[in-house]
């Protein structure tokens, strides 16, 4: 980002401070070209945003990213305008992440997404202004961590903002043949309306994870192409698993909780309800009982990086998590890492 881009951005840097100060009031005009998306503009703007973000898709991002850009999203949405027309957009949604240690630690996390610029307005530094402004917002709001997933072709767009790949996730590739006969077909069933409280309870007993209110659960469960199954042998769900999420995570169990050793039975039961020959199961690295249970049945395991993270102050984050001062990578991925993992529904 040297040369012309730097020279052009000098006035903007000064404006960022105005922007941060103005976040408290609803939808202010923050600078001639940078503002918050007014709720009244959101519906009309949505098709354009979808064209930039996912031109080939039949689903709107408002449907599968409800907490970030849905009609009732409670997120910070920033836009850049050229001659009154919106040409660039980025959003940040705040989540609470709880570590069930003693005493319980709650981290405030920002998820950044729906970063998109109109094709004819690209390479003018618009997305950069928006992402840097969201980072300023994270500082002003004392967020502990900001997370995103880099879907740009280079996969390195966010390096320039200080985001680094960190956190761990474990992926298991399960095959229909491997799981055949592991469970009575009646024990795994699609979720019913009455199961939502049980799902909440199972999710809330995790060692660590994002807090979800009942309202949040209802919005997430309305995401198209997200199928939810429960393992229920006794009339009370022991575990749940969610496959798919809008245009994302097809054939992938991306969100599950409950009895870890029951995971193979749950996955086996899901095969009874779907046509896939293969399902990928994504898990937190500390769910070792579930990993061992799957691997006992010959399922192969791969490990990957969770996402791109940035912290306003990693030292403060380390202190809050009762860890020695460390880099983000050590704090989220090292041998003494905090249990940090975002399930599919929390990844926006
Ligand atoms: C990715 C995306 C949001 C970037 O938006 P943008 O407004 O063009 O972003 P910027 O202008 O800040 O940076 C884009 C590039 O232009 C370059 N650039 C910025 N200002 C420039 C200038 N004045 N002159 C020349 N190049 C410039 C940047 O260095 C950057 O280069 P890179 O190719 O090495 O990454 C946009 O391409 C897009 O909407 N893509 C489709 C949706 C998408 O993939 N979203 C990301 C989801 S994670």
PDB file of N, CA and C in Angstrom, residues 148-211:
ATOM      1  N   UNK A 148     -12.142 -12.560  11.141  1.00  0.00           N
ATOM      2  CA  UNK A 148     -12.777 -12.600   9.822  1.00  0.00           C
ATOM      3  C   UNK A 148     -12.233 -13.780   9.030  1.00  0.00           C
ATOM      4  N   UNK A 149     -12.876 -14.050   7.920  1.00  0.00           N
ATOM      5  CA  UNK A 149     -12.436 -15.115   7.018  1.00  0.00           C
ATOM      6  C   UNK A 149     -12.132 -14.455   5.678  1.00  0.00           C
ATOM      7  N   UNK A 150     -10.911 -14.612   5.203  1.00  0.00           N
ATOM      8  CA  UNK A 150     -10.477 -13.922   3.987  1.00  0.00           C
ATOM      9  C   UNK A 150     -10.875 -14.739   2.763  1.00  0.00           C
ATOM     10  N   UNK A 151     -11.908 -14.279   2.056  1.00  0.00           N
ATOM     11  CA  UNK A 151     -12.368 -14.981   0.855  1.00  0.00           C
ATOM     12  C   UNK A 151     -11.846 -14.316  -0.411  1.00  0.00           C
ATOM     13  N   UNK A 152     -10.903 -13.393  -0.287  1.00  0.00           N
ATOM     14  CA  UNK A 152     -10.382 -12.720  -1.487  1.00  0.00           C
ATOM     15  C   UNK A 152      -9.507 -13.705  -2.257  1.00  0.00           C
ATOM     16  N   UNK A 153      -9.372 -13.509  -3.591  1.00  0.00           N
ATOM     17  CA  UNK A 153      -8.616 -14.485  -4.386  1.00  0.00           C
ATOM     18  C   UNK A 153      -7.196 -14.708  -3.862  1.00  0.00           C
ATOM     19  N   UNK A 154      -6.524 -13.640  -3.409  1.00  0.00           N
ATOM     20  CA  UNK A 154      -5.141 -13.817  -2.938  1.00  0.00           C
ATOM     21  C   UNK A 154      -5.128 -14.503  -1.571  1.00  0.00           C
ATOM     22  N   UNK A 155      -6.210 -14.349  -0.813  1.00  0.00           N
ATOM     23  CA  UNK A 155      -6.238 -14.885   0.551  1.00  0.00           C
ATOM     24  C   UNK A 155      -5.348 -14.099   1.497  1.00  0.00           C
ATOM     25  N   UNK A 156      -4.844 -12.945   1.026  1.00  0.00           N
ATOM     26  CA  UNK A 156      -3.919 -12.164   1.860  1.00  0.00           C
ATOM     27  C   UNK A 156      -4.324 -10.699   1.974  1.00  0.00           C
ATOM     28  N   UNK A 157      -5.538 -10.367   1.534  1.00  0.00           N
ATOM     29  CA  UNK A 157      -5.927  -8.956   1.546  1.00  0.00           C
ATOM     30  C   UNK A 157      -5.806  -8.347   2.939  1.00  0.00           C
ATOM     31  N   UNK A 158      -6.144  -9.134   3.981  1.00  0.00           N
ATOM     32  CA  UNK A 158      -6.234  -8.579   5.330  1.00  0.00           C
ATOM     33  C   UNK A 158      -4.903  -8.569   6.084  1.00  0.00           C
ATOM     34  N   UNK A 159      -3.852  -9.108   5.465  1.00  0.00           N
ATOM     35  CA  UNK A 159      -2.539  -9.084   6.137  1.00  0.00           C
ATOM     36  C   UNK A 159      -2.125  -7.651   6.448  1.00  0.00           C
ATOM     37  N   UNK A 160      -2.418  -6.738   5.523  1.00  0.00           N
ATOM     38  CA  UNK A 160      -1.967  -5.342   5.662  1.00  0.00           C
ATOM     39  C   UNK A 160      -2.582  -4.639   6.864  1.00  0.00           C
ATOM     40  N   UNK A 161      -3.683  -5.195   7.389  1.00  0.00           N
ATOM     41  CA  UNK A 161      -4.332  -4.573   8.550  1.00  0.00           C
ATOM     42  C   UNK A 161      -3.858  -5.208   9.854  1.00  0.00           C
ATOM     43  N   UNK A 162      -2.923  -6.144   9.765  1.00  0.00           N
ATOM     44  CA  UNK A 162      -2.409  -6.800  10.966  1.00  0.00           C
ATOM     45  C   UNK A 162      -3.138  -8.084  11.320  1.00  0.00           C
ATOM     46  N   UNK A 163      -4.072  -8.538  10.476  1.00  0.00           N
ATOM     47  CA  UNK A 163      -4.755  -9.808  10.761  1.00  0.00           C
ATOM     48  C   UNK A 163      -3.784 -10.966  10.484  1.00  0.00           C
ATOM     49  N   UNK A 164      -3.806 -11.956  11.377  1.00  0.00           N
ATOM     50  CA  UNK A 164      -2.965 -13.145  11.184  1.00  0.00           C
ATOM     51  C   UNK A 164      -3.834 -14.400  11.297  1.00  0.00           C
ATOM     52  N   UNK A 165      -3.429 -15.429  10.591  1.00  0.00           N
ATOM     53  CA  UNK A 165      -4.134 -16.711  10.696  1.00  0.00           C
ATOM     54  C   UNK A 165      -3.848 -17.304  12.067  1.00  0.00           C
ATOM     55  N   UNK A 166      -4.888 -17.643  12.830  1.00  0.00           N
ATOM     56  CA  UNK A 166      -4.673 -18.208  14.171  1.00  0.00           C
ATOM     57  C   UNK A 166      -5.895 -19.016  14.595  1.00  0.00           C
ATOM     58  N   UNK A 167      -5.753 -19.716  15.708  1.00  0.00           N
ATOM     59  CA  UNK A 167      -6.818 -20.591  16.186  1.00  0.00           C
ATOM     60  C   UNK A 167      -6.724 -21.922  15.441  1.00  0.00           C
ATOM     61  N   UNK A 168      -7.337 -22.934  16.031  1.00  0.00           N
ATOM     62  CA  UNK A 168      -7.274 -24.261  15.398  1.00  0.00           C
ATOM     63  C   UNK A 168      -8.665 -24.827  15.229  1.00  0.00           C
ATOM     64  N   UNK A 169      -8.825 -25.597  14.152  1.00  0.00           N
ATOM     65  CA  UNK A 169     -10.042 -26.390  14.047  1.00  0.00           C
ATOM     66  C   UNK A 169      -9.670 -27.780  13.550  1.00  0.00           C
ATOM     67  N   UNK A 170     -10.465 -28.744  13.951  1.00  0.00           N
ATOM     68  CA  UNK A 170     -10.215 -30.129  13.555  1.00  0.00           C
ATOM     69  C   UNK A 170     -11.337 -30.554  12.620  1.00  0.00           C
ATOM     70  N   UNK A 171     -10.946 -31.137  11.490  1.00  0.00           N
ATOM     71  CA  UNK A 171     -11.933 -31.592  10.504  1.00  0.00           C
ATOM     72  C   UNK A 171     -11.851 -33.105  10.390  1.00  0.00           C
ATOM     73  N   UNK A 172     -13.009 -33.761  10.435  1.00  0.00           N
ATOM     74  CA  UNK A 172     -13.058 -35.213  10.215  1.00  0.00           C
ATOM     75  C   UNK A 172     -13.878 -35.489   8.970  1.00  0.00           C
ATOM     76  N   UNK A 173     -13.324 -36.318   8.110  1.00  0.00           N
ATOM     77  CA  UNK A 173     -14.038 -36.661   6.873  1.00  0.00           C
ATOM     78  C   UNK A 173     -14.717 -38.021   7.061  1.00  0.00           C
ATOM     79  N   UNK A 174     -16.041 -37.998   7.215  1.00  0.00           N
ATOM     80  CA  UNK A 174     -16.769 -39.243   7.490  1.00  0.00           C
ATOM     81  C   UNK A 174     -17.444 -39.735   6.201  1.00  0.00           C
ATOM     82  N   UNK A 175     -17.455 -41.033   6.023  1.00  0.00           N
ATOM     83  CA  UNK A 175     -18.071 -41.645   4.838  1.00  0.00           C
ATOM     84  C   UNK A 175     -19.260 -42.491   5.273  1.00  0.00           C
ATOM     85  N   UNK A 176     -20.288 -42.496   4.426  1.00  0.00           N
ATOM     86  CA  UNK A 176     -21.494 -43.287   4.694  1.00  0.00           C
ATOM     87  C   UNK A 176     -21.129 -44.728   5.061  1.00  0.00           C
ATOM     88  N   UNK A 177     -20.236 -45.352   4.262  1.00  0.00           N
ATOM     89  CA  UNK A 177     -19.903 -46.767   4.487  1.00  0.00           C
ATOM     90  C   UNK A 177     -19.277 -46.998   5.865  1.00  0.00           C
ATOM     91  N   UNK A 178     -18.439 -46.027   6.286  1.00  0.00           N
ATOM     92  CA  UNK A 178     -17.748 -46.176   7.580  1.00  0.00           C
ATOM     93  C   UNK A 178     -18.733 -46.138   8.746  1.00  0.00           C
ATOM     94  N   UNK A 179     -19.799 -45.325   8.577  1.00  0.00           N
ATOM     95  CA  UNK A 179     -20.700 -45.075   9.707  1.00  0.00           C
ATOM     96  C   UNK A 179     -21.919 -46.008   9.688  1.00  0.00           C
ATOM     97  N   UNK A 180     -22.001 -46.821   8.641  1.00  0.00           N
ATOM     98  CA  UNK A 180     -23.178 -47.671   8.450  1.00  0.00           C
ATOM     99  C   UNK A 180     -23.423 -48.577   9.665  1.00  0.00           C
ATOM    100  N   UNK A 181     -24.659 -48.633  10.124  1.00  0.00           N
ATOM    101  CA  UNK A 181     -25.019 -49.570  11.194  1.00  0.00           C
ATOM    102  C   UNK A 181     -24.661 -49.111  12.595  1.00  0.00           C
ATOM    103  N   UNK A 182     -24.163 -47.891  12.739  1.00  0.00           N
ATOM    104  CA  UNK A 182     -23.729 -47.439  14.069  1.00  0.00           C
ATOM    105  C   UNK A 182     -24.884 -46.997  14.962  1.00  0.00           C
ATOM    106  N   UNK A 183     -26.031 -46.746  14.361  1.00  0.00           N
ATOM    107  CA  UNK A 183     -27.120 -46.210  15.176  1.00  0.00           C
ATOM    108  C   UNK A 183     -28.460 -46.746  14.670  1.00  0.00           C
ATOM    109  N   UNK A 184     -29.394 -46.897  15.601  1.00  0.00           N
ATOM    110  CA  UNK A 184     -30.762 -47.252  15.207  1.00  0.00           C
ATOM    111  C   UNK A 184     -31.342 -46.065  14.423  1.00  0.00           C
ATOM    112  N   UNK A 185     -31.934 -46.306  13.256  1.00  0.00           N
ATOM    113  CA  UNK A 185     -32.406 -45.185  12.419  1.00  0.00           C
ATOM    114  C   UNK A 185     -33.346 -44.219  13.149  1.00  0.00           C
ATOM    115  N   UNK A 186     -34.078 -44.706  14.155  1.00  0.00           N
ATOM    116  CA  UNK A 186     -35.047 -43.822  14.832  1.00  0.00           C
ATOM    117  C   UNK A 186     -34.397 -42.881  15.846  1.00  0.00           C
ATOM    118  N   UNK A 187     -33.148 -43.118  16.183  1.00  0.00           N
ATOM    119  CA  UNK A 187     -32.553 -42.339  17.266  1.00  0.00           C
ATOM    120  C   UNK A 187     -32.123 -40.931  16.840  1.00  0.00           C
ATOM    121  N   UNK A 188     -31.918 -40.746  15.553  1.00  0.00           N
ATOM    122  CA  UNK A 188     -31.545 -39.410  15.074  1.00  0.00           C
ATOM    123  C   UNK A 188     -32.685 -38.883  14.217  1.00  0.00           C
ATOM    124  N   UNK A 189     -33.141 -37.682  14.544  1.00  0.00           N
ATOM    125  CA  UNK A 189     -34.286 -37.105  13.823  1.00  0.00           C
ATOM    126  C   UNK A 189     -34.045 -35.622  13.590  1.00  0.00           C
ATOM    127  N   UNK A 190     -34.736 -35.045  12.574  1.00  0.00           N
ATOM    128  CA  UNK A 190     -34.651 -33.589  12.381  1.00  0.00           C
ATOM    129  C   UNK A 190     -35.233 -32.876  13.587  1.00  0.00           C
ATOM    130  N   UNK A 191     -34.739 -31.724  13.856  1.00  0.00           N
ATOM    131  CA  UNK A 191     -35.175 -30.937  15.016  1.00  0.00           C
ATOM    132  C   UNK A 191     -36.660 -30.559  14.886  1.00  0.00           C
ATOM    133  N   UNK A 192     -37.338 -30.511  16.035  1.00  0.00           N
ATOM    134  CA  UNK A 192     -38.692 -29.959  16.087  1.00  0.00           C
ATOM    135  C   UNK A 192     -38.644 -28.622  16.815  1.00  0.00           C
ATOM    136  N   UNK A 193     -39.731 -27.853  16.707  1.00  0.00           N
ATOM    137  CA  UNK A 193     -39.762 -26.525  17.355  1.00  0.00           C
ATOM    138  C   UNK A 193     -39.488 -26.616  18.853  1.00  0.00           C
ATOM    139  N   UNK A 194     -40.003 -27.695  19.476  1.00  0.00           N
ATOM    140  CA  UNK A 194     -39.873 -27.862  20.924  1.00  0.00           C
ATOM    141  C   UNK A 194     -38.435 -28.179  21.350  1.00  0.00           C
ATOM    142  N   UNK A 195     -37.521 -28.424  20.380  1.00  0.00           N
ATOM    143  CA  UNK A 195     -36.148 -28.810  20.731  1.00  0.00           C
ATOM    144  C   UNK A 195     -35.215 -27.615  20.947  1.00  0.00           C
ATOM    145  N   UNK A 196     -35.672 -26.402  20.627  1.00  0.00           N
ATOM    146  CA  UNK A 196     -34.733 -25.274  20.631  1.00  0.00           C
ATOM    147  C   UNK A 196     -34.117 -25.055  22.013  1.00  0.00           C
ATOM    148  N   UNK A 197     -34.911 -25.202  23.061  1.00  0.00           N
ATOM    149  CA  UNK A 197     -34.345 -25.000  24.401  1.00  0.00           C
ATOM    150  C   UNK A 197     -33.296 -26.061  24.725  1.00  0.00           C
ATOM    151  N   UNK A 198     -33.524 -27.286  24.248  1.00  0.00           N
ATOM    152  CA  UNK A 198     -32.527 -28.347  24.476  1.00  0.00           C
ATOM    153  C   UNK A 198     -31.223 -28.020  23.727  1.00  0.00           C
ATOM    154  N   UNK A 199     -31.354 -27.507  22.511  1.00  0.00           N
ATOM    155  CA  UNK A 199     -30.162 -27.102  21.753  1.00  0.00           C
ATOM    156  C   UNK A 199     -29.383 -26.045  22.526  1.00  0.00           C
ATOM    157  N   UNK A 200     -30.125 -25.077  23.032  1.00  0.00           N
ATOM    158  CA  UNK A 200     -29.478 -23.997  23.789  1.00  0.00           C
ATOM    159  C   UNK A 200     -28.723 -24.566  24.976  1.00  0.00           C
ATOM    160  N   UNK A 201     -29.381 -25.477  25.700  1.00  0.00           N
ATOM    161  CA  UNK A 201     -28.741 -26.059  26.890  1.00  0.00           C
ATOM    162  C   UNK A 201     -27.465 -26.786  26.502  1.00  0.00           C
ATOM    163  N   UNK A 202     -27.519 -27.578  25.421  1.00  0.00           N
ATOM    164  CA  UNK A 202     -26.343 -28.349  24.999  1.00  0.00           C
ATOM    165  C   UNK A 202     -25.207 -27.398  24.589  1.00  0.00           C
ATOM    166  N   UNK A 203     -25.555 -26.360  23.846  1.00  0.00           N
ATOM    167  CA  UNK A 203     -24.550 -25.382  23.407  1.00  0.00           C
ATOM    168  C   UNK A 203     -23.946 -24.658  24.613  1.00  0.00           C
ATOM    169  N   UNK A 204     -24.786 -24.318  25.603  1.00  0.00           N
ATOM    170  CA  UNK A 204     -24.314 -23.546  26.757  1.00  0.00           C
ATOM    171  C   UNK A 204     -23.412 -24.352  27.683  1.00  0.00           C
ATOM    172  N   UNK A 205     -23.443 -25.685  27.581  1.00  0.00           N
ATOM    173  CA  UNK A 205     -22.580 -26.467  28.474  1.00  0.00           C
ATOM    174  C   UNK A 205     -21.180 -26.655  27.900  1.00  0.00           C
ATOM    175  N   UNK A 206     -20.906 -26.074  26.728  1.00  0.00           N
ATOM    176  CA  UNK A 206     -19.570 -26.203  26.139  1.00  0.00           C
ATOM    177  C   UNK A 206     -18.526 -25.543  27.046  1.00  0.00           C
ATOM    178  N   UNK A 207     -17.311 -26.053  26.982  1.00  0.00           N
ATOM    179  CA  UNK A 207     -16.191 -25.484  27.740  1.00  0.00           C
ATOM    180  C   UNK A 207     -16.001 -24.002  27.405  1.00  0.00           C
ATOM    181  N   UNK A 208     -16.217 -23.663  26.154  1.00  0.00           N
ATOM    182  CA  UNK A 208     -16.065 -22.273  25.717  1.00  0.00           C
ATOM    183  C   UNK A 208     -16.903 -22.086  24.464  1.00  0.00           C
ATOM    184  N   UNK A 209     -17.413 -20.892  24.295  1.00  0.00           N
ATOM    185  CA  UNK A 209     -18.185 -20.652  23.078  1.00  0.00           C
ATOM    186  C   UNK A 209     -18.931 -19.337  23.112  1.00  0.00           C
ATOM    187  N   UNK A 210     -19.547 -19.009  21.980  1.00  0.00           N
ATOM    188  CA  UNK A 210     -20.296 -17.767  21.851  1.00  0.00           C
ATOM    189  C   UNK A 210     -21.650 -17.912  22.541  1.00  0.00           C
ATOM    190  N   UNK A 211     -22.007 -16.914  23.314  1.00  0.00           N
ATOM    191  CA  UNK A 211     -23.336 -16.912  23.951  1.00  0.00           C
ATOM    192  C   UNK A 211     -24.390 -16.585  22.903  1.00  0.00           C
TER     193      UNK A 211
END
